[in-house]
mmCIF file of C-alpha atoms in Angstrom:
data_model
loop_
_atom_site.group_PDB
_atom_site.id
_atom_site.type_symbol
_atom_site.label_atom_id
_atom_site.label_comp_id
_atom_site.label_asym_id
_atom_site.label_seq_id
_atom_site.Cartn_x
_atom_site.Cartn_y
_atom_site.Cartn_z
ATOM 1 C CA UNK F 1 -6.030 -27.933 -5.682
ATOM 2 C CA UNK F 2 -7.968 -26.329 -2.794
ATOM 3 C CA UNK F 3 -5.985 -25.980 0.433
ATOM 4 C CA UNK F 4 -7.226 -26.123 4.046
ATOM 5 C CA UNK F 5 -10.876 -26.131 3.033
ATOM 6 C CA UNK F 6 -10.426 -23.022 0.866
ATOM 7 C CA UNK F 7 -12.283 -23.472 -2.387
ATOM 8 C CA UNK F 8 -12.117 -19.925 -3.761
ATOM 9 C CA UNK F 9 -10.254 -16.676 -3.094
ATOM 10 C CA UNK F 10 -10.819 -13.213 -4.500
ATOM 11 C CA UNK F 11 -8.351 -10.343 -4.761
ATOM 12 C CA UNK F 12 -9.995 -6.986 -5.329
ATOM 13 C CA UNK F 13 -7.573 -4.303 -6.440
ATOM 14 C CA UNK F 14 -4.878 -5.441 -8.873
ATOM 15 C CA UNK F 15 -2.626 -2.419 -8.708
ATOM 16 C CA UNK F 16 1.100 -2.524 -8.096
ATOM 17 C CA UNK F 17 0.692 -4.403 -4.806
ATOM 18 C CA UNK F 18 -2.561 -6.251 -5.455
ATOM 19 C CA UNK F 19 -1.403 -7.839 -8.691
ATOM 20 C CA UNK F 20 1.668 -9.259 -6.947
ATOM 21 C CA UNK F 21 -0.528 -10.565 -4.141
ATOM 22 C CA UNK F 22 -2.877 -12.233 -6.620
ATOM 23 C CA UNK F 23 -0.002 -13.820 -8.500
ATOM 24 C CA UNK F 24 1.584 -15.077 -5.271
ATOM 25 C CA UNK F 25 -1.670 -16.796 -4.311
ATOM 26 C CA UNK F 26 -1.875 -18.367 -7.771
ATOM 27 C CA UNK F 27 1.686 -19.654 -7.367
ATOM 28 C CA UNK F 28 0.523 -21.422 -4.199
ATOM 29 C CA UNK F 29 -1.920 -23.410 -6.363
ATOM 30 C CA UNK F 30 -5.043 -21.790 -4.957
ATOM 31 C CA UNK F 31 -7.939 -20.729 -7.204
ATOM 32 C CA UNK F 32 -8.176 -16.947 -7.418
ATOM 33 C CA UNK F 33 -10.604 -14.484 -8.973
ATOM 34 C CA UNK F 34 -9.604 -10.867 -9.362
ATOM 35 C CA UNK F 35 -11.104 -7.515 -10.177
ATOM 36 C CA UNK F 36 -9.703 -4.107 -11.002
ATOM 37 C CA UNK F 37 -11.135 -1.351 -13.207
ATOM 38 C CA UNK F 38 -7.794 -1.291 -15.027
ATOM 39 C CA UNK F 39 -8.226 -3.718 -17.930
ATOM 40 C CA UNK F 40 -4.459 -4.042 -18.431
ATOM 41 C CA UNK F 41 -4.075 -5.322 -14.879
ATOM 42 C CA UNK F 42 -6.970 -7.718 -15.384
ATOM 43 C CA UNK F 43 -5.335 -9.004 -18.545
ATOM 44 C CA UNK F 44 -2.025 -9.687 -16.780
ATOM 45 C CA UNK F 45 -3.875 -11.477 -13.995
ATOM 46 C CA UNK F 46 -5.856 -13.617 -16.433
ATOM 47 C CA UNK F 47 -2.725 -14.457 -18.431
ATOM 48 C CA UNK F 48 -1.192 -15.872 -15.243
ATOM 49 C CA UNK F 49 -4.173 -18.170 -14.680
ATOM 50 C CA UNK F 50 -6.519 -16.066 -12.566
ATOM 51 C CA UNK F 51 -10.206 -15.559 -13.299
ATOM 52 C CA UNK F 52 -10.944 -11.973 -14.263
ATOM 53 C CA UNK F 53 -14.214 -10.696 -12.835
ATOM 54 C CA UNK F 54 -16.550 -7.947 -13.973
ATOM 55 C CA UNK F 55 -16.805 -6.254 -10.576
ATOM 56 C CA UNK F 56 -16.074 -6.787 -6.887
ATOM 57 C CA UNK F 57 -19.241 -8.780 -6.255
ATOM 58 C CA UNK F 58 -18.496 -11.078 -9.190
ATOM 59 C CA UNK F 59 -14.919 -11.625 -7.979
ATOM 60 C CA UNK F 60 -16.120 -12.488 -4.466
ATOM 61 C CA UNK F 61 -18.935 -14.797 -5.531
ATOM 62 C CA UNK F 62 -18.792 -17.995 -3.412
ATOM 63 C CA UNK F 63 -15.321 -17.050 -2.159
ATOM 64 C CA UNK F 64 -14.058 -18.155 1.242
ATOM 65 C CA UNK F 65 -11.477 -15.363 1.431
ATOM 66 C CA UNK F 66 -11.594 -11.872 -0.072
ATOM 67 C CA UNK F 67 -8.391 -9.822 -0.049
ATOM 68 C CA UNK F 68 -9.054 -6.109 -0.540
ATOM 69 C CA UNK F 69 -6.015 -4.187 -1.803
ATOM 70 C CA UNK F 70 -7.333 -0.724 -2.652
ATOM 71 C CA UNK F 71 -6.207 2.782 -1.761
ATOM 72 C CA UNK F 72 -8.198 3.846 1.265
ATOM 73 C CA UNK F 73 -11.087 3.201 3.657
ATOM 74 C CA UNK F 74 -13.697 4.716 1.341
ATOM 75 C CA UNK F 75 -12.740 2.412 -1.522
ATOM 76 C CA UNK F 76 -12.647 -0.558 0.848
ATOM 77 C CA UNK F 77 -16.158 0.215 2.049
ATOM 78 C CA UNK F 78 -17.493 0.536 -1.493
ATOM 79 C CA UNK F 79 -15.830 -2.698 -2.576
ATOM 80 C CA UNK F 80 -17.250 -4.574 0.394
ATOM 81 C CA UNK F 81 -20.718 -3.107 0.747
ATOM 82 C CA UNK F 82 -21.475 -1.650 -2.666
ATOM 83 C CA UNK F 83 -23.405 1.507 -3.334
ATOM 84 C CA UNK F 84 -26.597 2.488 -5.101
ATOM 85 C CA UNK F 85 -27.856 -0.566 -6.972
ATOM 86 C CA UNK F 86 -24.423 -2.209 -7.064
ATOM 87 C CA UNK F 87 -23.716 -5.188 -4.814
ATOM 88 C CA UNK F 88 -20.523 -5.438 -2.810
ATOM 89 C CA UNK F 89 -18.291 -8.388 -2.025
ATOM 90 C CA UNK F 90 -19.987 -9.145 1.299
ATOM 91 C CA UNK F 91 -23.242 -9.881 -0.519
ATOM 92 C CA UNK F 92 -21.766 -12.660 -2.649
ATOM 93 C CA UNK F 93 -19.011 -14.314 -0.616
ATOM 94 C CA UNK F 94 -19.679 -17.313 1.578
ATOM 95 C CA UNK F 95 -21.063 -16.779 5.069
ATOM 96 C CA UNK F 96 -18.372 -17.429 7.633
ATOM 97 C CA UNK F 97 -15.745 -16.315 5.168
ATOM 98 C CA UNK F 98 -13.071 -13.738 5.884
ATOM 99 C CA UNK F 99 -12.208 -10.304 4.569
ATOM 100 C CA UNK F 100 -8.484 -9.486 4.620
ATOM 101 C CA UNK F 101 -8.398 -5.701 4.495
ATOM 102 C CA UNK F 102 -5.057 -4.273 3.383
ATOM 103 C CA UNK F 103 -5.664 -0.600 2.564
ATOM 104 C CA UNK F 104 -3.868 1.932 4.725
ATOM 105 C CA UNK F 105 -6.533 3.670 6.800
ATOM 106 C CA UNK F 106 -7.232 5.306 10.135
ATOM 107 C CA UNK F 107 -7.695 2.836 13.006
ATOM 108 C CA UNK F 108 -11.283 3.982 13.592
ATOM 109 C CA UNK F 109 -12.144 3.135 9.958
ATOM 110 C CA UNK F 110 -10.708 -0.355 10.427
ATOM 111 C CA UNK F 111 -12.787 -0.841 13.569
ATOM 112 C CA UNK F 112 -15.928 0.364 11.821
ATOM 113 C CA UNK F 113 -15.420 -1.917 8.811
ATOM 114 C CA UNK F 114 -14.700 -4.819 11.154
ATOM 115 C CA UNK F 115 -18.021 -4.237 12.931
ATOM 116 C CA UNK F 116 -19.924 -4.084 9.638
ATOM 117 C CA UNK F 117 -18.366 -7.345 8.447
ATOM 118 C CA UNK F 118 -19.219 -9.038 11.753
ATOM 119 C CA UNK F 119 -22.838 -7.896 11.366
ATOM 120 C CA UNK F 120 -22.826 -9.552 7.927
ATOM 121 C CA UNK F 121 -21.607 -12.852 9.395
ATOM 122 C CA UNK F 122 -18.019 -12.473 8.192
ATOM 123 C CA UNK F 123 -14.616 -12.482 9.852
ATOM 124 C CA UNK F 124 -12.391 -9.451 9.347
ATOM 125 C CA UNK F 125 -8.609 -9.215 9.504
ATOM 126 C CA UNK F 126 -7.136 -5.728 9.742
ATOM 127 C CA UNK F 127 -4.016 -6.511 7.720
ATOM 128 C CA UNK F 128 -2.116 -3.585 6.207
ATOM 129 C CA UNK F 129 1.027 -4.607 4.369
ATOM 130 C CA UNK F 130 4.486 -3.248 3.642
ATOM 131 C CA UNK F 131 7.313 -4.254 1.343
ATOM 132 C CA UNK F 132 6.746 -2.749 -2.077
ATOM 133 C CA UNK F 133 6.060 -4.134 -5.524
ATOM 134 C CA UNK F 134 8.966 -6.577 -5.755
ATOM 135 C CA UNK F 135 8.238 -8.220 -2.421
ATOM 136 C CA UNK F 136 4.536 -8.455 -3.267
ATOM 137 C CA UNK F 137 5.404 -10.295 -6.480
ATOM 138 C CA UNK F 138 7.711 -12.663 -4.590
ATOM 139 C CA UNK F 139 5.279 -13.403 -1.756
ATOM 140 C CA UNK F 140 7.588 -11.723 0.758
ATOM 141 C CA UNK F 141 5.469 -8.940 2.226
ATOM 142 C CA UNK F 142 5.364 -7.888 5.856
ATOM 143 C CA UNK F 143 1.812 -8.027 7.238
ATOM 144 C CA UNK F 144 0.818 -6.059 10.350
ATOM 145 C CA UNK F 145 -2.386 -7.795 11.338
ATOM 146 C CA UNK F 146 -4.963 -7.745 14.078
ATOM 147 C CA UNK F 147 -8.137 -9.762 14.455
ATOM 148 C CA UNK F 148 -9.631 -12.694 16.287
ATOM 149 C CA UNK F 149 -7.850 -16.053 16.490
ATOM 150 C CA UNK F 150 -10.540 -17.444 14.152
ATOM 151 C CA UNK F 151 -9.758 -14.716 11.620
ATOM 152 C CA UNK F 152 -6.042 -15.518 11.696
ATOM 153 C CA UNK F 153 -6.733 -19.238 11.351
ATOM 154 C CA UNK F 154 -9.063 -18.704 8.392
ATOM 155 C CA UNK F 155 -6.610 -16.357 6.666
ATOM 156 C CA UNK F 156 -3.548 -18.559 7.202
ATOM 157 C CA UNK F 157 -3.323 -20.111 3.693
ATOM 158 C CA UNK F 158 -3.325 -16.689 2.048
ATOM 159 C CA UNK F 159 -0.938 -15.166 4.576
ATOM 160 C CA UNK F 160 1.515 -17.996 3.959
ATOM 161 C CA UNK F 161 1.335 -17.367 0.217
ATOM 162 C CA UNK F 162 1.853 -13.609 0.263
ATOM 163 C CA UNK F 163 4.022 -12.808 3.286
ATOM 164 C CA UNK F 164 7.487 -13.491 4.579
ATOM 165 C CA UNK F 165 6.588 -12.091 7.999
ATOM 166 C CA UNK F 166 3.175 -11.865 9.660
ATOM 167 C CA UNK F 167 2.915 -9.902 12.890
ATOM 168 C CA UNK F 168 -0.053 -10.865 15.068
ATOM 169 C CA UNK F 169 -0.617 -7.611 16.889
ATOM 170 C CA UNK F 170 -3.880 -8.073 18.752
ATOM 171 C CA UNK F 171 -7.417 -9.393 18.732
ATOM 172 C CA UNK F 172 -9.203 -6.234 17.569
ATOM 173 C CA UNK F 173 -9.297 -4.447 14.204
ATOM 174 C CA UNK F 174 -7.578 -1.070 14.363
ATOM 175 C CA UNK F 175 -4.361 -2.256 15.991
ATOM 176 C CA UNK F 176 -2.852 -3.306 12.671
ATOM 177 C CA UNK F 177 -3.901 0.026 11.165
ATOM 178 C CA UNK F 178 -2.187 1.895 14.013
ATOM 179 C CA UNK F 179 1.066 0.024 13.444
ATOM 180 C CA UNK F 180 0.860 0.807 9.717
ATOM 181 C CA UNK F 181 0.452 4.522 10.401
ATOM 182 C CA UNK F 182 3.642 4.515 12.495
ATOM 183 C CA UNK F 183 5.346 2.835 9.534
ATOM 184 C CA UNK F 184 3.904 5.369 7.085
ATOM 185 C CA UNK F 185 5.061 8.292 9.219
ATOM 186 C CA UNK F 186 8.612 6.972 8.996
ATOM 187 C CA UNK F 187 8.351 5.978 5.329
ATOM 188 C CA UNK F 188 7.024 9.371 4.251
ATOM 189 C CA UNK F 189 9.656 11.282 6.209
ATOM 190 C CA UNK F 190 12.412 9.029 4.854
ATOM 191 C CA UNK F 191 11.280 9.514 1.226
ATOM 192 C CA UNK F 192 11.149 13.264 1.681
ATOM 193 C CA UNK F 193 14.583 13.283 3.327
ATOM 194 C CA UNK F 194 16.065 11.097 0.589
ATOM 195 C CA UNK F 195 14.712 13.401 -2.125
ATOM 196 C CA UNK F 196 16.009 16.480 -0.321
ATOM 197 C CA UNK F 197 19.433 14.880 0.095
ATOM 198 C CA UNK F 198 19.851 13.853 -3.537
ATOM 199 C CA UNK F 199 18.834 17.284 -4.838
ATOM 200 C CA UNK F 200 21.188 18.909 -2.308
ATOM 201 C CA UNK F 201 23.946 16.696 -3.721
ATOM 202 C CA UNK F 202 23.024 17.932 -7.196
ATOM 203 C CA UNK F 203 23.324 21.543 -6.055
ATOM 204 C CA UNK F 204 26.797 20.725 -4.695
ATOM 205 C CA UNK F 205 27.822 19.443 -8.130
ATOM 206 C CA UNK F 206 28.391 15.881 -6.991
ATOM 207 C CA UNK F 207 28.224 12.759 -9.136
ATOM 208 C CA UNK F 208 24.797 11.411 -8.164
ATOM 209 C CA UNK F 209 25.626 7.804 -8.968
ATOM 210 C CA UNK F 210 28.646 8.051 -6.686
ATOM 211 C CA UNK F 211 26.507 9.715 -3.997
ATOM 212 C CA UNK F 212 24.151 6.746 -4.132
ATOM 213 C CA UNK F 213 27.065 4.309 -3.858
ATOM 214 C CA UNK F 214 28.585 6.103 -0.889
ATOM 215 C CA UNK F 215 25.394 6.763 1.052
ATOM 216 C CA UNK F 216 24.062 3.221 0.702
ATOM 217 C CA UNK F 217 27.296 2.044 2.328
ATOM 218 C CA UNK F 218 27.151 4.659 5.080
ATOM 219 C CA UNK F 219 25.194 5.501 8.222
ATOM 220 C CA UNK F 220 22.916 7.949 6.414
ATOM 221 C CA UNK F 221 21.331 5.204 4.340
ATOM 222 C CA UNK F 222 17.694 4.178 4.705
ATOM 223 C CA UNK F 223 15.533 1.569 3.018
ATOM 224 C CA UNK F 224 13.683 4.370 1.250
ATOM 225 C CA UNK F 225 16.885 6.052 0.043
ATOM 226 C CA UNK F 226 18.096 2.749 -1.342
ATOM 227 C CA UNK F 227 14.726 1.924 -2.911
ATOM 228 C CA UNK F 228 13.604 5.306 -4.266
ATOM 229 C CA UNK F 229 16.739 7.155 -5.341
ATOM 230 C CA UNK F 230 17.367 4.753 -8.282
ATOM 231 C CA UNK F 231 14.109 6.155 -9.725
ATOM 232 C CA UNK F 232 15.667 9.615 -9.587
ATOM 233 C CA UNK F 233 18.975 8.470 -11.067
ATOM 234 C CA UNK F 234 17.218 6.793 -14.008
ATOM 235 C CA UNK F 235 14.730 9.620 -14.497
ATOM 236 C CA UNK F 236 11.908 7.066 -14.418
ATOM 237 C CA UNK F 237 8.950 8.188 -12.334
ATOM 238 C CA UNK F 238 6.515 5.486 -13.412
ATOM 239 C CA UNK F 239 4.417 5.011 -10.278
ATOM 240 C CA UNK F 240 5.380 2.114 -8.051
ATOM 241 C CA UNK F 241 3.904 4.116 -5.174
ATOM 242 C CA UNK F 242 2.317 7.432 -6.103
ATOM 243 C CA UNK F 243 2.812 10.836 -4.515
ATOM 244 C CA UNK F 244 -0.879 11.047 -3.652
ATOM 245 C CA UNK F 245 -0.624 7.872 -1.571
ATOM 246 C CA UNK F 246 1.662 9.620 0.891
ATOM 247 C CA UNK F 247 -0.393 12.805 0.754
ATOM 248 C CA UNK F 248 -3.249 10.620 2.021
ATOM 249 C CA UNK F 249 -1.244 8.610 4.549
ATOM 250 C CA UNK F 250 0.585 11.542 6.118
ATOM 251 C CA UNK F 251 -2.751 13.359 6.207
ATOM 252 C CA UNK F 252 -4.085 10.490 8.336
ATOM 253 C CA UNK F 253 -1.029 10.814 10.591
ATOM 254 C CA UNK F 254 -1.770 14.530 10.967
ATOM 255 C CA UNK F 255 -5.404 13.835 11.841
ATOM 256 C CA UNK F 256 -4.409 11.184 14.386
ATOM 257 C CA UNK F 257 -1.824 13.480 15.949
ATOM 258 C CA UNK F 258 -4.377 16.265 16.278
ATOM 259 C CA UNK F 259 -6.898 13.873 17.838
ATOM 260 C CA UNK F 260 -4.312 12.614 20.321
ATOM 261 C CA UNK F 261 -2.905 16.112 20.958
ATOM 262 C CA UNK F 262 0.468 14.733 19.870
ATOM 263 C CA UNK F 263 2.826 16.827 17.713
ATOM 264 C CA UNK F 264 4.208 15.294 14.502
ATOM 265 C CA UNK F 265 6.343 18.136 13.075
ATOM 266 C CA UNK F 266 8.583 16.024 10.821
ATOM 267 C CA UNK F 267 5.600 14.225 9.307
ATOM 268 C CA UNK F 268 3.866 17.598 8.842
ATOM 269 C CA UNK F 269 6.813 18.982 6.885
ATOM 270 C CA UNK F 270 6.988 15.847 4.756
ATOM 271 C CA UNK F 271 3.245 16.106 4.092
ATOM 272 C CA UNK F 272 3.713 19.627 2.751
ATOM 273 C CA UNK F 273 6.413 18.411 0.351
ATOM 274 C CA UNK F 274 4.113 15.692 -0.989
ATOM 275 C CA UNK F 275 1.240 18.173 -1.318
ATOM 276 C CA UNK F 276 3.488 20.615 -3.171
ATOM 277 C CA UNK F 277 4.567 17.829 -5.532
ATOM 278 C CA UNK F 278 0.953 16.865 -6.165
ATOM 279 C CA UNK F 279 -0.032 20.492 -6.737
ATOM 280 C CA UNK F 280 2.769 20.712 -9.328
ATOM 281 C CA UNK F 281 0.970 18.029 -11.375
ATOM 282 C CA UNK F 282 2.884 14.953 -10.225
ATOM 283 C CA UNK F 283 0.346 13.417 -7.847
ATOM 284 C CA UNK F 284 0.010 10.206 -9.844
ATOM 285 C CA UNK F 285 3.738 9.850 -10.477
ATOM 286 C CA UNK F 286 6.163 7.893 -8.317
ATOM 287 C CA UNK F 287 6.648 9.377 -4.864
ATOM 288 C CA UNK F 288 10.331 9.972 -5.647
ATOM 289 C CA UNK F 289 8.949 12.889 -7.688
ATOM 290 C CA UNK F 290 9.428 14.973 -4.546
ATOM 291 C CA UNK F 291 13.021 15.262 -5.819
ATOM 292 C CA UNK F 292 11.754 16.660 -9.132
ATOM 293 C CA UNK F 293 9.633 19.213 -7.312
ATOM 294 C CA UNK F 294 12.586 20.380 -5.220
ATOM 295 C CA UNK F 295 14.760 20.481 -8.352
ATOM 296 C CA UNK F 296 12.226 22.637 -10.208
ATOM 297 C CA UNK F 297 11.998 25.030 -7.259
ATOM 298 C CA UNK F 298 15.772 25.418 -7.123
ATOM 299 C CA UNK F 299 16.538 25.503 -10.854
ATOM 300 C CA UNK F 300 18.253 22.128 -10.988
ATOM 301 C CA UNK F 301 18.137 19.501 -13.724
ATOM 302 C CA UNK F 302 17.860 15.896 -12.558
ATOM 303 C CA UNK F 303 18.068 12.936 -14.982
ATOM 304 C CA UNK F 304 15.034 12.807 -17.253
ATOM 305 C CA UNK F 305 14.065 16.435 -16.637
ATOM 306 C CA UNK F 306 13.874 19.010 -19.401
ATOM 307 C CA UNK F 307 16.899 21.295 -18.961
ATOM 308 C CA UNK F 308 16.073 24.687 -17.496
ATOM 309 C CA UNK F 309 16.941 27.763 -19.461
#
């Protein structure tokens, strides 16, 4: 049944986070259309009761709310405004509707997209998210949002369905994006540090399962160590969050630091590790692959790796 005057919702981008978001909205008994170029993701979404669309404009047709969960600002812009002879979501959704933009991007990109949506008669919520695949599937994300009071009010039914915590950070797009970049600086550095630590433990000849047990009960633990190192221990690098995501995000941090004349040396070192991992052919693999890259450089064999000779 429609809730709070919301007759239709679209989720564009059904990747590891977007699919969980779409399913969480469906669980809240709201009608949802979805689009992703990945037909497997579309099939999973349709099997759960969502309407699979042929493109972004089709997904957004007559929608009151469009949630965009793609990789970056460029993809967000294409999804919303189209390109060439292809329509975007803003051309088919209802006037007065709201775009909830969740891609990690530079604050200036969020401000620019917010202005373009306003010119099209739409509200815009700058709403990057954090929490990972499991929390997305359980409707327990953290949302770092900024936008007008009207935008927050219009987005409320969806925010309730997908998030455990919603931070209202300001009235202008770009503030949410800035908060997310602070988060991504820390997340990227923590992943890199976790991967360095576990490969160092391997070099020392330690039992890696026991290292994980001890560290997660000690002061050196981090959310990223606890979340990512099980991927290393199982040798499973199926992408929950890909290496290239952090190459992009830490690149944005570097650009912002240069613009602000603010040094970010730890983030810069982490960025180089992600770039090295991508250059080694693992850009689309899970970001814990930084550990594999370090292991290859140092002649170590982690679980799931072909033994060196």
